[in-house]
Coordinates of C-alpha atoms in Angstrom, one line a residue:
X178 CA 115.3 104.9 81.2
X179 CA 112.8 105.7 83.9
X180 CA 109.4 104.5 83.5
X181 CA 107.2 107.3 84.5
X182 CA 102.8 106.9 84.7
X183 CA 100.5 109.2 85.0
X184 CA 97.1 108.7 87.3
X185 CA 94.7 111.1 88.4
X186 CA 92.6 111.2 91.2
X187 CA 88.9 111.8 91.2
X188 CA 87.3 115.1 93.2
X189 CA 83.4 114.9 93.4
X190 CA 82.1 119.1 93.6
X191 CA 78.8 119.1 93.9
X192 CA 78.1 121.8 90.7
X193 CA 74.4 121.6 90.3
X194 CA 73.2 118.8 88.0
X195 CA 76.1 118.8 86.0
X196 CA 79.1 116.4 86.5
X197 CA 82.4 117.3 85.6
X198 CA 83.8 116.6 82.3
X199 CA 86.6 114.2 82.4
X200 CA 90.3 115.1 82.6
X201 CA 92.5 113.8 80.6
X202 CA 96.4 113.4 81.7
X203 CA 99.0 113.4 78.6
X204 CA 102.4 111.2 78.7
X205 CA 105.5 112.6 77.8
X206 CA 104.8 112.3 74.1
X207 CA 101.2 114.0 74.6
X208 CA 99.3 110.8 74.3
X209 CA 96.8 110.0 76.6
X210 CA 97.7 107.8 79.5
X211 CA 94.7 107.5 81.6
X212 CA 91.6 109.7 81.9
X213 CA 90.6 110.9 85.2
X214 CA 88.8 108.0 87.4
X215 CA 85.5 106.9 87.4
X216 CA 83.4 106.4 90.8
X217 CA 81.3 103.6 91.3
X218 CA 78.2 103.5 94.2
X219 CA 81.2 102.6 96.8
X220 CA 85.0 103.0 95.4
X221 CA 87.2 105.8 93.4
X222 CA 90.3 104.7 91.3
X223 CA 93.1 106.6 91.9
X224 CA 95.6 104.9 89.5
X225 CA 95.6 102.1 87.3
X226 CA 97.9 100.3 85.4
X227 CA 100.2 98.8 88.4
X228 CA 101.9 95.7 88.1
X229 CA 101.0 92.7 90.9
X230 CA 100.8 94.9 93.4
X231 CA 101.0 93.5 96.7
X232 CA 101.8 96.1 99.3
X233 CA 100.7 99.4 100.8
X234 CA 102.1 102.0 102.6
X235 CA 101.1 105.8 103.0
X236 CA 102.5 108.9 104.4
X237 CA 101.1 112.3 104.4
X238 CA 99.6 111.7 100.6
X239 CA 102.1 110.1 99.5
X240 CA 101.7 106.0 98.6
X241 CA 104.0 103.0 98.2
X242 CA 103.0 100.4 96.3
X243 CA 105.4 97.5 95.6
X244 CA 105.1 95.8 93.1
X245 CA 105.9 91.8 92.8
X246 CA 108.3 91.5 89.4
X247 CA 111.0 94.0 91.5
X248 CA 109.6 97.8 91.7
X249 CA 107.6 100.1 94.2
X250 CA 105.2 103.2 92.6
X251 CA 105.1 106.3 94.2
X252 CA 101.8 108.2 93.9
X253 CA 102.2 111.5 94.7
X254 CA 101.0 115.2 93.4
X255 CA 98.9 113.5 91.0
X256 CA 101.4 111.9 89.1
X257 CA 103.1 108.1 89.5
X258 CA 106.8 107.1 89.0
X259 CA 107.5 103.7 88.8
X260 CA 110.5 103.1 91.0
X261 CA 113.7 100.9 90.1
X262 CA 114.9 99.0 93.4
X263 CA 118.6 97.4 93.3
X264 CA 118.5 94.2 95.4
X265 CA 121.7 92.1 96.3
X266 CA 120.3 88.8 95.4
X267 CA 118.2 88.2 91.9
X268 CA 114.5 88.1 92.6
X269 CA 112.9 85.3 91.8
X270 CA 110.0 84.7 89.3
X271 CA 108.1 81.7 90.6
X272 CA 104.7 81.5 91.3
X273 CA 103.4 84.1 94.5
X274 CA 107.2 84.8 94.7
X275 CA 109.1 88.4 94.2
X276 CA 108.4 91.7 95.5
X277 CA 106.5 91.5 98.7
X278 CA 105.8 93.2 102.0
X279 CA 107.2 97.0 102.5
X280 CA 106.9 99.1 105.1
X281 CA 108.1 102.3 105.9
X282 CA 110.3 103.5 108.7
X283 CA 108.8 105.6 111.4
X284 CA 111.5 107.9 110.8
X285 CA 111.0 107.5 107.2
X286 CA 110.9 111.4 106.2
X287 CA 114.4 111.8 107.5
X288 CA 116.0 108.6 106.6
X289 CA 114.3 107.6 103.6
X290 CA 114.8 104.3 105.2
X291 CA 111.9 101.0 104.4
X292 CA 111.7 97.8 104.6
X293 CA 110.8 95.1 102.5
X294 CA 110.2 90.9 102.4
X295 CA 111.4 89.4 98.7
X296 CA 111.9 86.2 97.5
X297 CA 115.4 85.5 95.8
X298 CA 117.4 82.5 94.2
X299 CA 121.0 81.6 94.5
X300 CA 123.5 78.5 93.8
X301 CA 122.0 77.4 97.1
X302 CA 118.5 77.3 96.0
X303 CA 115.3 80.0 96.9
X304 CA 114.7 81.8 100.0
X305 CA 113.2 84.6 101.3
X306 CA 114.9 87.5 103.6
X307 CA 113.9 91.2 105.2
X308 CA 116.1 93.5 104.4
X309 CA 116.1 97.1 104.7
X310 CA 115.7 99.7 101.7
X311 CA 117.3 103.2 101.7
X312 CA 115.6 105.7 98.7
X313 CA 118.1 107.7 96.6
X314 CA 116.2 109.8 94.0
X315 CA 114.2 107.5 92.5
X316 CA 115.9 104.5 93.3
X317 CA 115.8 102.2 96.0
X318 CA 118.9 100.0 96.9
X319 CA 118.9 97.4 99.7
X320 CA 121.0 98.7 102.5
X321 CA 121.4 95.7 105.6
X322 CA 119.5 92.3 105.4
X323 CA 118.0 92.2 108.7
X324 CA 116.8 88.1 108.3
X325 CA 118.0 85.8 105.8
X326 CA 117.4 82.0 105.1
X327 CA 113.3 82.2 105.4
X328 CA 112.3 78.8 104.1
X329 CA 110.8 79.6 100.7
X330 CA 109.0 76.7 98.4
X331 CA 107.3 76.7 94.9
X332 CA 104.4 78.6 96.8
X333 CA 103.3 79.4 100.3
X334 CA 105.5 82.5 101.0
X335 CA 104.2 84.4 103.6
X336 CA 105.7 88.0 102.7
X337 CA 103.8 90.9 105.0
X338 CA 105.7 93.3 106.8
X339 CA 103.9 95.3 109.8
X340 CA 105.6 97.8 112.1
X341 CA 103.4 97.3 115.7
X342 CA 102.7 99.5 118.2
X343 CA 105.3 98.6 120.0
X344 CA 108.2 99.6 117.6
X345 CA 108.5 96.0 116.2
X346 CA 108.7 94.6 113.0
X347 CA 107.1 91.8 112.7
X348 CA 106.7 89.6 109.3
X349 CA 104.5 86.7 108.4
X350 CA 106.2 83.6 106.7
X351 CA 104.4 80.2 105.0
X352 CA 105.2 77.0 105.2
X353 CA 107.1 76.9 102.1
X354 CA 104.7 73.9 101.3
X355 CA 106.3 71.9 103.7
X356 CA 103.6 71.6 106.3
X357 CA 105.6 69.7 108.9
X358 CA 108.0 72.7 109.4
X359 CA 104.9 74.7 111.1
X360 CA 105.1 73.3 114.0
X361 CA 109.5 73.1 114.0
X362 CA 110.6 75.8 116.1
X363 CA 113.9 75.6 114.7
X364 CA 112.7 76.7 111.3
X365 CA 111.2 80.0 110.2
X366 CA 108.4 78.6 107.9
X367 CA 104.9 78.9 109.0
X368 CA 105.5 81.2 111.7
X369 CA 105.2 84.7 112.6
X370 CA 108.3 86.8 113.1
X371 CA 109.1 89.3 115.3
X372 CA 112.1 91.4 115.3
X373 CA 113.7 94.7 116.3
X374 CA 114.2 97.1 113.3
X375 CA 118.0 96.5 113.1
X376 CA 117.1 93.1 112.7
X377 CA 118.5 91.7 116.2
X378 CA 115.8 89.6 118.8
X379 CA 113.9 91.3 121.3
X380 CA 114.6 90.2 124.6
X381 CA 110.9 90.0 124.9
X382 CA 110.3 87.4 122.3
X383 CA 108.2 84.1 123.6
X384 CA 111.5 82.0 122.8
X385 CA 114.7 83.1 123.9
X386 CA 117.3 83.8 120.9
X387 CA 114.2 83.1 118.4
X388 CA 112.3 85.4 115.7
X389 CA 109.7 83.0 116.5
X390 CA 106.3 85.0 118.0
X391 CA 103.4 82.5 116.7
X392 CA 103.7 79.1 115.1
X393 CA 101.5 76.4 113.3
X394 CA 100.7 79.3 110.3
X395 CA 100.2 77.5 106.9
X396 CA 100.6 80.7 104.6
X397 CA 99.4 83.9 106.5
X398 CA 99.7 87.2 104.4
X399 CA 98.1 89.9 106.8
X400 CA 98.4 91.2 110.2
X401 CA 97.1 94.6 111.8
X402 CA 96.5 95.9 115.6
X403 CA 93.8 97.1 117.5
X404 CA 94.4 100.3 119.0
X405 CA 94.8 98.3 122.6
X406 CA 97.4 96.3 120.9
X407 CA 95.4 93.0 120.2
X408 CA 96.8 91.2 117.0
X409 CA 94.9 89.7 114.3
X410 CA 96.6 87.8 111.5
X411 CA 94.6 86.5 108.1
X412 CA 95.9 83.2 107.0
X413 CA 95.2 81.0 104.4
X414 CA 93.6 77.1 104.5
X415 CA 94.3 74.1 102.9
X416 CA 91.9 74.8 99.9
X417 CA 89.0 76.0 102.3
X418 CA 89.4 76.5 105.8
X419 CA 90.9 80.2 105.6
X420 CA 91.5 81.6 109.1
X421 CA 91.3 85.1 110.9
X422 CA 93.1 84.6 114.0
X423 CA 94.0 86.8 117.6
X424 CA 97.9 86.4 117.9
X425 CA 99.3 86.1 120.9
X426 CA 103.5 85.6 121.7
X427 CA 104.4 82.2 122.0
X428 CA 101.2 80.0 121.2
X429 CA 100.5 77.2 118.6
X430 CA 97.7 77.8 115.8
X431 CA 97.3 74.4 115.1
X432 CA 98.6 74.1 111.2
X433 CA 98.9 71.0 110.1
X434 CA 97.5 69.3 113.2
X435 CA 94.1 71.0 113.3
X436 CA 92.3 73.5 110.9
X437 CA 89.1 75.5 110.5
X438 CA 86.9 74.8 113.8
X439 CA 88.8 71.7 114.7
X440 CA 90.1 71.5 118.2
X441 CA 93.3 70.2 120.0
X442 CA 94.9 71.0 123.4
X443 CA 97.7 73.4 122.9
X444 CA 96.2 74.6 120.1
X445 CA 94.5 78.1 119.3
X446 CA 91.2 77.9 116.6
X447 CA 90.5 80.9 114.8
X448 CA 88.1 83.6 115.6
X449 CA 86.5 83.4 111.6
X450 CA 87.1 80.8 109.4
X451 CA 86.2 80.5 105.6
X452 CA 84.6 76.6 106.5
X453 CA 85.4 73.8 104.5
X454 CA 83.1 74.6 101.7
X455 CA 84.2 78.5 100.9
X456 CA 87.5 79.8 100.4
X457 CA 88.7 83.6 100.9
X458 CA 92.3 83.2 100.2
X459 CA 92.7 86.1 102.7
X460 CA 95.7 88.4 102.2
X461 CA 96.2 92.2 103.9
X462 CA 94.5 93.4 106.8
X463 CA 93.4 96.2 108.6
X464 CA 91.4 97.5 111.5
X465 CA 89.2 100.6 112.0
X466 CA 86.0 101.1 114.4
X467 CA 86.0 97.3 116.6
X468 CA 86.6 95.6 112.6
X469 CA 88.7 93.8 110.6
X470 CA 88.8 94.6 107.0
X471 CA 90.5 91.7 105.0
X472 CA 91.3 91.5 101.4
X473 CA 90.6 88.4 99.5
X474 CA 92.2 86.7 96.4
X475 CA 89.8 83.7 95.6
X476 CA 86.8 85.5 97.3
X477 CA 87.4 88.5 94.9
X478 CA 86.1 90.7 97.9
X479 CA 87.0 92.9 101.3
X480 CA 86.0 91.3 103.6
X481 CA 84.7 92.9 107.1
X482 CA 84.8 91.0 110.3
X483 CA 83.1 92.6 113.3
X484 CA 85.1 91.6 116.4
X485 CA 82.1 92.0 119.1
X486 CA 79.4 90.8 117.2
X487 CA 80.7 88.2 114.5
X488 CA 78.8 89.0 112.1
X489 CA 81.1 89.1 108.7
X490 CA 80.0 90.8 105.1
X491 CA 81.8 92.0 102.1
X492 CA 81.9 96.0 101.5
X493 CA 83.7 95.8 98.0
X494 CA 83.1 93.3 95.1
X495 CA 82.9 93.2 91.8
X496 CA 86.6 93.7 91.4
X497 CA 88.1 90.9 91.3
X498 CA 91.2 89.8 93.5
X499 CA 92.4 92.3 96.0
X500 CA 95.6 91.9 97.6
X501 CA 96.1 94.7 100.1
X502 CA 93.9 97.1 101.7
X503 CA 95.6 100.2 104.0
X504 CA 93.4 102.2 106.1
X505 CA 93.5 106.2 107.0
X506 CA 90.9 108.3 108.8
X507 CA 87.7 106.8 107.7
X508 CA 89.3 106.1 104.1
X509 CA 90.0 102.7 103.5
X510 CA 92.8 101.9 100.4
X511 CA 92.7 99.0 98.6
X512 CA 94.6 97.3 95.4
X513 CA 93.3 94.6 92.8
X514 CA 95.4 91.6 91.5
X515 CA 94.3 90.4 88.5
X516 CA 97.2 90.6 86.4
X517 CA 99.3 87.8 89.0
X518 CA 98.2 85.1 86.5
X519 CA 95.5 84.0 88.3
X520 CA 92.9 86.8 87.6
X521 CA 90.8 87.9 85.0
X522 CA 92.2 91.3 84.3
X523 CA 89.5 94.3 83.8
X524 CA 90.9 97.3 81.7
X525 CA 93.6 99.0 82.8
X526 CA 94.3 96.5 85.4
X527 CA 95.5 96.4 87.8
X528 CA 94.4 99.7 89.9
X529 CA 94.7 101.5 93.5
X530 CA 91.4 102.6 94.8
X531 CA 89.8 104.3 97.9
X532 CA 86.5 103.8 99.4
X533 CA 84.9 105.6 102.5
X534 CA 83.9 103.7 105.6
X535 CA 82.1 106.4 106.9
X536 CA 79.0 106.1 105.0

């Protein structure tokens, strides 16, 4: 039976002196689900009750938000269904593992086509792979696997999906807690990927016949553009030392050889680091006006890196772990993750919420 949850989402009017009075939305069996968001001095919920969330992806006003144990909410019209997704391998449980990066086709609204990074176990032991996802109804089924095999260990997964500007999809992988396999081009782990979206190599790739676009990455989880196509990835130390680095095709980022500020030949240092007394645990990314807004798990912030000046500062806290942040307009998106067993959940936990960048 479909799981179906109700959100609402908060419109300020300025009536006077008098605020409105809260809304509440019923469930099927008229009892009430959630009441209608509260604002704070910077963000709005817009739902609540999500599950891990780890991912996501907008169109029109429509989101996507997958969700680690195996399903993807749509929020849409003021309403949220919790989507069932049929995968061809069983997804696995383990810790950071399931459910991960999504991203929607460009032709999405006439193919109902996606695609999405999971973690799975088989007889031959636990792996992740990209496949891609084709919506019918409600109900997501995987269609092609596009990259199998990606080296998966008891942590250390990797798991975002970005479509770039130039039509590519492009995923980031861990180490799979193997830190030697970083710096192994013939192995997936620790890299950043780069493919075309049936799955096959660009010609254009650093290495010829290889997914491989950047290597020496312990466990990065975000990447975004600049409009001029400059790359940033967000990637997490080895207890401190988290990194915000500029990608570029074919170079080495130093993991496990260097870290933090350290410096080697060959060897690119990042643009921000954490230090080696602070850690961010750095996760999704995005850009908007010559910055880098980055969500953080251990620092239980966003985090906003100005790229010309260098000057960093959190713009949301108070919330506790935020996984994902998505940017449209002047509005950035963002979702919590306290329920992933590592958090402290607040009520109604964990939640989808917007704040403006504009003021």
């Amino acid at each position: 039976m479909k799981k179906v949850f109700f959100l609402s989402f908060l419109l300020l009017v300025l009536t006077g002196c008098n605020p409105p009075e809260p809304e509440v939305i019923v469930g099927q069996n008229n009892d009430p689900i959630i009441e209608v968001s509260k604002i704070t001095e910077k963000s709005v919920v817009i739902a609540q009750n999500l599950t891990i969330p780890w991912a996501i992806e907008k169109i029109n006003d429509t989101f996507y938000i997958t969700e680690r144990p195996g399903t993807i909410t749509k929020i849409e019209g003021g309403q949220a269904v919790r989507q069932r997704i049929e995968l061809n391998k069983q997804l696995s449980q383990s810790a950071e593992a399931g459910l991960m990066g999504f991203v929607l086709a460009p032709d999405f609204l006439e193919s109902n086509r996606a695609y999405a990074y999971y973690t799975y176990e088989d007889q031959t032991g636990q792996f992740n792979r990209i496949v891609s996802l084709l919506l019918e109804g409600n109900v997501w089924k995987e269609e092609n696997v596009l990259l199998d095999k990606i080296p998966s260990g008891r942590v250390h997964h990797g798991g975002r999906l970005k479509i770039g500007p130039d039509g590519k999809l492009y995923a980031t992988a861990g180490d799979a807690l193997e830190s030697s396999l970083a710096q192994n081009l013939n192995s997936l782990a620790g890299k950043i990927l780069r493919m075309n979206l049936d799955g096959t190599i660009p010609t254009d790739n650093p290495n010829s016949n290889s997914y491989i676009y950047s290597y020496g990455h312990r466990n990065p989880q975000g990447i975004t553009w600049a409009p001029n196509g400059t790359m940033y990835a967000s990637e997490h130390g080895n207890r401190a030392n988290d990194e915000i680095n500029k990608i570029e095709a074919g170079l080495n980022y130093g993991w496990p050889v260097i870290e933090g500020v350290e410096e080697q030949e060959g060897m690119v240092t990042p643009i921000f680091t954490s230090g080696s007394n602070n850690t961010w645990a750095p996760s999704g990314m995005a850009y908007y006006n010559g910055k880098v807004y980055v969500a953080a798990l251990r620092g239980n912030a966003i985090l906003e890196f100005n790229l010309e000046t260098g000057e960093q500062n959190h713009v949301v806290t108070g919330l506790g772990r935020i996984r994902d942040v998505f940017i449209d307009g002047d509005i950035l998106y963002f979702v919590t993750n306290n329920t992933d067993g590592r958090g402290n959940p607040q009520s109604n936990d964990d939640k989808l919420y917007s704040v403006s960048l504009s003021n």
